[in-house]
Amino acid sequence: MAPILYIVIPCYNEEAVLPITAPQFLEKLRQLTAAGKIAEESRVLFVNDGSRDRTWEIISELAASDEHYLGISQSRNRGHQNAVLAGLMEAKDCCDITISIDCDGQDDINAMDAMVDEYLSGSEVVYGVRDNRDTDTAFKRATAQGFYKVLAAMGAEVVYNHADYRLISARVLQEFAKFEEVNLFLRGMVPLVGFKSSSVYYKRAERLAGESHYPLRKMLALAIDGITSLSVKPLHLITTFGVFVAFLSFVGVLWALIAQLTGHTVAGWASTTCIVCFVSGVQLICLGILGEYIGKIYMEVKRRPRYIISERTWEE
Ligand code: UDP
Ligand code: MG
C-alpha cells in the first residue's frame, strides 16, 4: 500500500511567499498521488511559528479551501527548529512518512520524488543535500560552509550541506520522540536515531518572496547551539589547553628561579603584567565555554514543553 505523506512546513512571517508556494506543495502532493507513490490521505501541514503578520489567516483560508491543507499554530514564536519539531510530532501518528521543507521555495520540491523513491527502496531517513550554492551570496556561502566545517571539527555529526529538508519515516519519529532535550539542533540529532539513511541532491534556488530570517547573528547562535548540544569536545579542549598552559607556567617558573639564583633578576613589571593578562584571558574563555554547558543543563533540567499548539485547522 502507498504510504501516507505529510509535508511539514514551518512558517514565520511568510505572508509574502505562502500564497505562491502553498499551491506548489499541493500540486506536488497531487503528482505523487497520481503516480501511485503516496496515498490519497497525504497532507500539507503548515506550522505557524507565532507570526506577527497574516500568515495564520492565510493558512486558515488554505485549510478551508482544500482538505489537503492542514495548519497548526504555535502559541508564540519559538524558532525554526521548534516549529519543525512541532509539525513532525503532530504528524507522526497520522502518517507513514514526513518531509520537512521551508516554505520559501528555496528547496526544490521536485527532489521529493527521489526522496519517496528512496523510502520505498528501504531508507527510513532521506537527507536533502544542496549540490551548489550559486544562488547564495558569497558571504552566506562562506559562512555556511565554515559552519559545517566547524561543526564537523567539533565532533557534531552532520550531513554536509544538508539543512532541514529531509524525509523521516513515522517509525524513526516514534523513536525520535524519546529524545527529550529542549536544545534542538535537528540536523545533528536525526543521525543519532540511526536507521538506514540516504541522500538526495538538489539545487537550491533563491527565496521566491519575503526575507531571510537567518542573519549571521542567528547562524552563529545555531552553530554554538549545535556544537554545545551535540558534543563535549570543547570541554576536552579546555583540559588540553589547561595542561598546555600549566606546562608553560612550569617552564616560566623554572626560568624565573634560575634567573633569581644566578642573580640576573630585573624588576619585571612588563612580564608580570603580560602573564596576568594572559592567564585571566584564558580563564575567561574557559569560564565562557563552561557557562555554555551550564546554561544547557539549566534549560534541560527545567523540562519545559518544547512546543505548545494553540490552534488547529481541524477538530480533534
Ligand atoms: N522560520 C520559522 N521560525 C523562525 C524563523 C524561520 O518557522 O523563527 C521558518 C521560515 O518561515 C522558513 C524557514 O524557517 O520556512 C527557514 O527560514 P529562512 O528561509 O528565513 O532561512 P534561510 O533559508 O535564509 O536560512
Ligand atoms: Mg530560506
PDB file of N, CA and C and ligand atoms in Angstrom, residues 14 80 102-107 130 136 140 204-209 211-214, ligand 2:
ATOM      1  N   GLU A  14       5.475  34.832   6.834  1.00  0.00           N
ATOM      2  CA  GLU A  14       5.684  34.453   5.437  1.00  0.00           C
ATOM      3  C   GLU A  14       4.501  34.835   4.549  1.00  0.00           C
ATOM      4  N   HIS A  80      12.676  28.287  14.274  1.00  0.00           N
ATOM      5  CA  HIS A  80      12.545  27.318  13.193  1.00  0.00           C
ATOM      6  C   HIS A  80      12.588  25.866  13.669  1.00  0.00           C
ATOM      7  N   ASP A 102      11.301  24.141   4.003  1.00  0.00           N
ATOM      8  CA  ASP A 102      10.988  25.547   4.264  1.00  0.00           C
ATOM      9  C   ASP A 102       9.901  26.012   3.305  1.00  0.00           C
ATOM     10  N   CYS A 103       9.224  27.096   3.674  1.00  0.00           N
ATOM     11  CA  CYS A 103       8.092  27.496   2.844  1.00  0.00           C
ATOM     12  C   CYS A 103       8.462  28.557   1.825  1.00  0.00           C
ATOM     13  N   ASP A 104       9.762  28.866   1.690  1.00  0.00           N
ATOM     14  CA  ASP A 104      10.113  29.991   0.827  1.00  0.00           C
ATOM     15  C   ASP A 104      10.466  29.600  -0.609  1.00  0.00           C
ATOM     16  N   GLY A 105      10.317  28.320  -0.950  1.00  0.00           N
ATOM     17  CA  GLY A 105      10.573  27.896  -2.321  1.00  0.00           C
ATOM     18  C   GLY A 105      12.048  27.728  -2.655  1.00  0.00           C
ATOM     19  N   GLN A 106      12.938  27.841  -1.641  1.00  0.00           N
ATOM     20  CA  GLN A 106      14.376  27.712  -1.922  1.00  0.00           C
ATOM     21  C   GLN A 106      14.777  26.273  -2.181  1.00  0.00           C
ATOM     22  N   ASP A 107      14.102  25.346  -1.493  1.00  0.00           N
ATOM     23  CA  ASP A 107      14.428  23.939  -1.664  1.00  0.00           C
ATOM     24  C   ASP A 107      13.546  23.370  -2.770  1.00  0.00           C
ATOM     25  N   ARG A 130      22.121  20.085  -0.729  1.00  0.00           N
ATOM     26  CA  ARG A 130      22.311  21.061  -1.814  1.00  0.00           C
ATOM     27  C   ARG A 130      23.589  20.732  -2.535  1.00  0.00           C
ATOM     28  N   ASP A 136      23.276  31.658  -3.389  1.00  0.00           N
ATOM     29  CA  ASP A 136      23.566  32.370  -2.144  1.00  0.00           C
ATOM     30  C   ASP A 136      24.622  33.434  -2.419  1.00  0.00           C
ATOM     31  N   LYS A 140      27.197  34.481   2.480  1.00  0.00           N
ATOM     32  CA  LYS A 140      26.360  33.429   3.058  1.00  0.00           C
ATOM     33  C   LYS A 140      27.002  32.060   2.797  1.00  0.00           C
ATOM     34  N   ARG A 204      19.710  24.522  -4.867  1.00  0.00           N
ATOM     35  CA  ARG A 204      18.982  25.457  -4.026  1.00  0.00           C
ATOM     36  C   ARG A 204      18.730  26.749  -4.801  1.00  0.00           C
ATOM     37  N   ALA A 205      17.483  27.178  -4.815  1.00  0.00           N
ATOM     38  CA  ALA A 205      17.114  28.374  -5.574  1.00  0.00           C
ATOM     39  C   ALA A 205      17.101  29.588  -4.656  1.00  0.00           C
ATOM     40  N   GLU A 206      16.710  30.724  -5.216  1.00  0.00           N
ATOM     41  CA  GLU A 206      16.569  31.905  -4.385  1.00  0.00           C
ATOM     42  C   GLU A 206      15.187  31.935  -3.767  1.00  0.00           C
ATOM     43  N   ARG A 207      15.071  32.613  -2.641  1.00  0.00           N
ATOM     44  CA  ARG A 207      13.803  32.817  -1.988  1.00  0.00           C
ATOM     45  C   ARG A 207      12.823  33.448  -2.985  1.00  0.00           C
ATOM     46  N   LEU A 208      11.584  32.933  -3.066  1.00  0.00           N
ATOM     47  CA  LEU A 208      10.635  33.453  -4.053  1.00  0.00           C
ATOM     48  C   LEU A 208      10.099  34.825  -3.669  1.00  0.00           C
ATOM     49  N   ALA A 209       9.952  35.076  -2.370  1.00  0.00           N
ATOM     50  CA  ALA A 209       9.492  36.378  -1.896  1.00  0.00           C
ATOM     51  C   ALA A 209       9.817  36.488  -0.422  1.00  0.00           C
ATOM     52  N   GLU A 211      11.788  37.898   3.139  1.00  0.00           N
ATOM     53  CA  GLU A 211      13.198  37.995   3.506  1.00  0.00           C
ATOM     54  C   GLU A 211      13.653  36.843   4.377  1.00  0.00           C
ATOM     55  N   SER A 212      14.964  36.575   4.361  1.00  0.00           N
ATOM     56  CA  SER A 212      15.524  35.514   5.199  1.00  0.00           C
ATOM     57  C   SER A 212      15.391  35.882   6.672  1.00  0.00           C
ATOM     58  N   HIS A 213      15.144  34.855   7.512  1.00  0.00           N
ATOM     59  CA  HIS A 213      15.108  35.078   8.961  1.00  0.00           C
ATOM     60  C   HIS A 213      16.385  34.592   9.610  1.00  0.00           C
ATOM     61  N   TYR A 214      17.376  34.261   8.785  1.00  0.00           N
ATOM     62  CA  TYR A 214      18.629  33.763   9.327  1.00  0.00           C
ATOM     63  C   TYR A 214      19.803  34.681   9.017  1.00  0.00           C
TER      64      TYR A 214
HETATM   65 MG    MG B   2      15.093  30.227   3.168  1.00  0.00          MG
END
